[in-house]
Amino acid sequence: MLLQQLINGLTLGAVYTLIALSFSLVMGILGILNIAIAELFMLAGFIGITALMAGLPFPLALAAGIAGATVASVVIKFVAYDPVRSSPVITPLLTTLGCSIIIQNVVVNYWGSNPLQLPFEFLGERLRYGPISIGSMQILVMATSVASVAVLGFMIQRTRIGRGLRAAAENRDVARLLGVSAERLTIVAFALSGVLAGIAGVLIGMHYAAITPYVGVETGLKAIAVMVVGGVTRIWGALLAGPLIGIIEVMTIAHGGSQIRDLVVYGLMILILLIRPQGLLGGRSSDTGQRV
């Protein structure tokens, strides 16, 4: 049914949005694509499910996953970004790619290569409205994602740190001259990206009651597509493109089969970029205005 698929698509899109925002934050402030974010998402899922299996309540399991992803993200900043910050853009991309491979191998060696599955379905209750069935976990995923985006938006628009992030995104050199600490904002950008990836990882792991060491690659690529479609450094663009990509993917699977979902999603991304290279909410190519 159409409404049922829309709900499923919005759930998936909520996760894509969080990861895309994680990419956009680092891209907007530092101008680099942190490939390791996809594996931070996966790492948080493993930590969250492990914590839940150990008997911890959901809030603590979520906090553990977020903490793990955030700490790993800040470590990546020091070991993979700081030493090459003055190098060409391709260099930090490659160093973060190396970090993503390391994280994946650490997870495989610690948890194994098989999916980590919950012995029970977390929040398995379903609410039914006629032919429409909404899982309690789906509601939790969407509600948490909306709340996370709202908190992020408030922080960026209304707090001193947020103003610093926006100033650095617009012009880092001018922001530094005005007394904005580039080092502190860099740490904040990496930490926030870890928080968002951590929330997404724990939520998706609990939603499917399982997670694999290889989920980060596929989900990360979809999140990058969301970021590009919405406008590379526009966080509100990700908020629009995430549900759009999620709905399109679910509709494609429902009506065309899973074999062509990637063809449709990435084909749409290419089409949008051909028509509007700056993304749905991106400014003109010459516009250097507010990016976050």
Coordinates of C-alpha atoms in Angstrom, one line a residue, residues 60-175:
L60 CA 22.2 4.0 28.0
A61 CA 22.6 1.8 24.9
L62 CA 22.0 4.8 22.7
A63 CA 24.5 6.9 24.8
A64 CA 27.1 4.2 24.5
G65 CA 26.8 4.0 20.8
I66 CA 27.0 7.8 20.5
A67 CA 30.0 8.0 22.8
G68 CA 31.9 5.4 20.9
A69 CA 31.3 7.1 17.5
T70 CA 32.1 10.5 18.9
V71 CA 35.4 9.5 20.5
A72 CA 36.4 7.6 17.4
S73 CA 35.5 10.7 15.3
V74 CA 37.7 13.0 17.4
V75 CA 40.6 10.5 17.3
I76 CA 40.3 10.5 13.5
K77 CA 40.6 14.3 13.6
F78 CA 43.9 14.1 15.4
V79 CA 45.4 11.2 13.5
A80 CA 44.0 11.5 10.0
Y81 CA 43.2 15.2 9.6
D82 CA 45.6 17.3 11.7
P83 CA 48.9 15.9 10.2
V84 CA 47.6 16.6 6.6
R85 CA 45.5 19.7 7.0
S86 CA 47.8 21.7 4.8
S87 CA 47.9 19.0 2.1
P88 CA 45.7 18.9 -1.1
V89 CA 42.0 17.9 -0.4
I90 CA 42.6 14.4 -1.7
T91 CA 45.0 13.6 1.1
P92 CA 42.6 13.8 4.1
L93 CA 40.1 12.0 2.0
L94 CA 42.5 9.1 1.6
T95 CA 43.6 9.2 5.3
T96 CA 40.0 9.0 6.4
L97 CA 39.4 6.2 4.0
G98 CA 42.3 4.4 5.7
C99 CA 40.6 5.0 9.1
S100 CA 37.3 3.6 7.8
I101 CA 39.1 0.4 6.7
I102 CA 40.8 0.1 10.1
I103 CA 37.5 0.6 11.9
Q104 CA 35.8 -2.1 9.8
N105 CA 38.7 -4.6 10.4
V106 CA 38.6 -3.8 14.2
V107 CA 34.9 -4.6 14.3
V108 CA 35.3 -7.8 12.2
N109 CA 38.1 -9.1 14.5
Y110 CA 36.2 -8.2 17.7
W111 CA 32.6 -9.1 16.8
G112 CA 33.2 -11.3 13.8
S113 CA 32.0 -11.0 10.2
N114 CA 28.6 -12.4 10.7
P115 CA 25.6 -10.1 11.6
L116 CA 25.2 -9.2 15.2
Q117 CA 21.6 -10.0 16.0
L118 CA 19.4 -9.1 19.0
P119 CA 17.8 -12.2 20.5
F120 CA 14.6 -10.2 20.7
E121 CA 12.9 -7.5 18.6
F122 CA 13.3 -4.2 20.3
L123 CA 10.0 -2.3 20.5
G124 CA 8.3 -4.9 18.4
E125 CA 4.8 -3.5 19.0
R126 CA 3.0 -2.2 16.0
L127 CA 0.2 0.3 15.8
R128 CA -2.5 -0.4 13.2
Y129 CA -4.7 2.1 11.5
G130 CA -6.8 0.1 9.1
P131 CA -4.4 -1.4 6.5
I132 CA -1.5 0.8 7.7
S133 CA 0.9 -0.7 10.3
I134 CA 3.5 1.5 12.0
G135 CA 6.1 -0.1 14.2
S136 CA 7.0 1.5 17.5
M137 CA 10.6 1.4 16.5
Q138 CA 9.8 3.3 13.3
I139 CA 8.2 6.0 15.3
L140 CA 11.2 6.1 17.6
V141 CA 13.6 6.4 14.6
M142 CA 11.7 9.2 13.0
A143 CA 11.0 11.1 16.3
T144 CA 14.7 10.8 17.4
S145 CA 15.9 12.0 14.0
V146 CA 13.5 15.0 13.9
A147 CA 14.6 15.9 17.5
S148 CA 18.3 15.6 16.6
V149 CA 17.9 17.8 13.6
A150 CA 15.9 20.3 15.6
V151 CA 18.6 20.4 18.3
L152 CA 21.3 20.8 15.7
G153 CA 19.4 23.6 13.9
F154 CA 18.9 25.4 17.2
M155 CA 22.6 25.1 18.1
I156 CA 23.8 26.3 14.7
Q157 CA 21.4 29.2 14.6
R158 CA 21.1 30.3 18.2
T159 CA 24.4 29.5 20.1
R160 CA 27.8 31.0 20.2
I161 CA 29.4 27.8 18.9
G162 CA 26.8 27.6 16.1
R163 CA 27.7 31.2 15.0
G164 CA 31.3 30.2 15.0
L165 CA 30.6 27.2 12.9
R166 CA 28.6 29.3 10.4
A167 CA 31.4 32.0 10.3
A168 CA 34.0 29.3 9.7
A169 CA 31.9 27.7 7.0
E170 CA 31.5 31.0 5.2
N171 CA 35.2 32.1 5.4
R172 CA 37.6 30.4 7.8
D173 CA 40.3 33.1 7.4
V174 CA 38.0 36.0 8.3
A175 CA 36.6 34.0 11.1

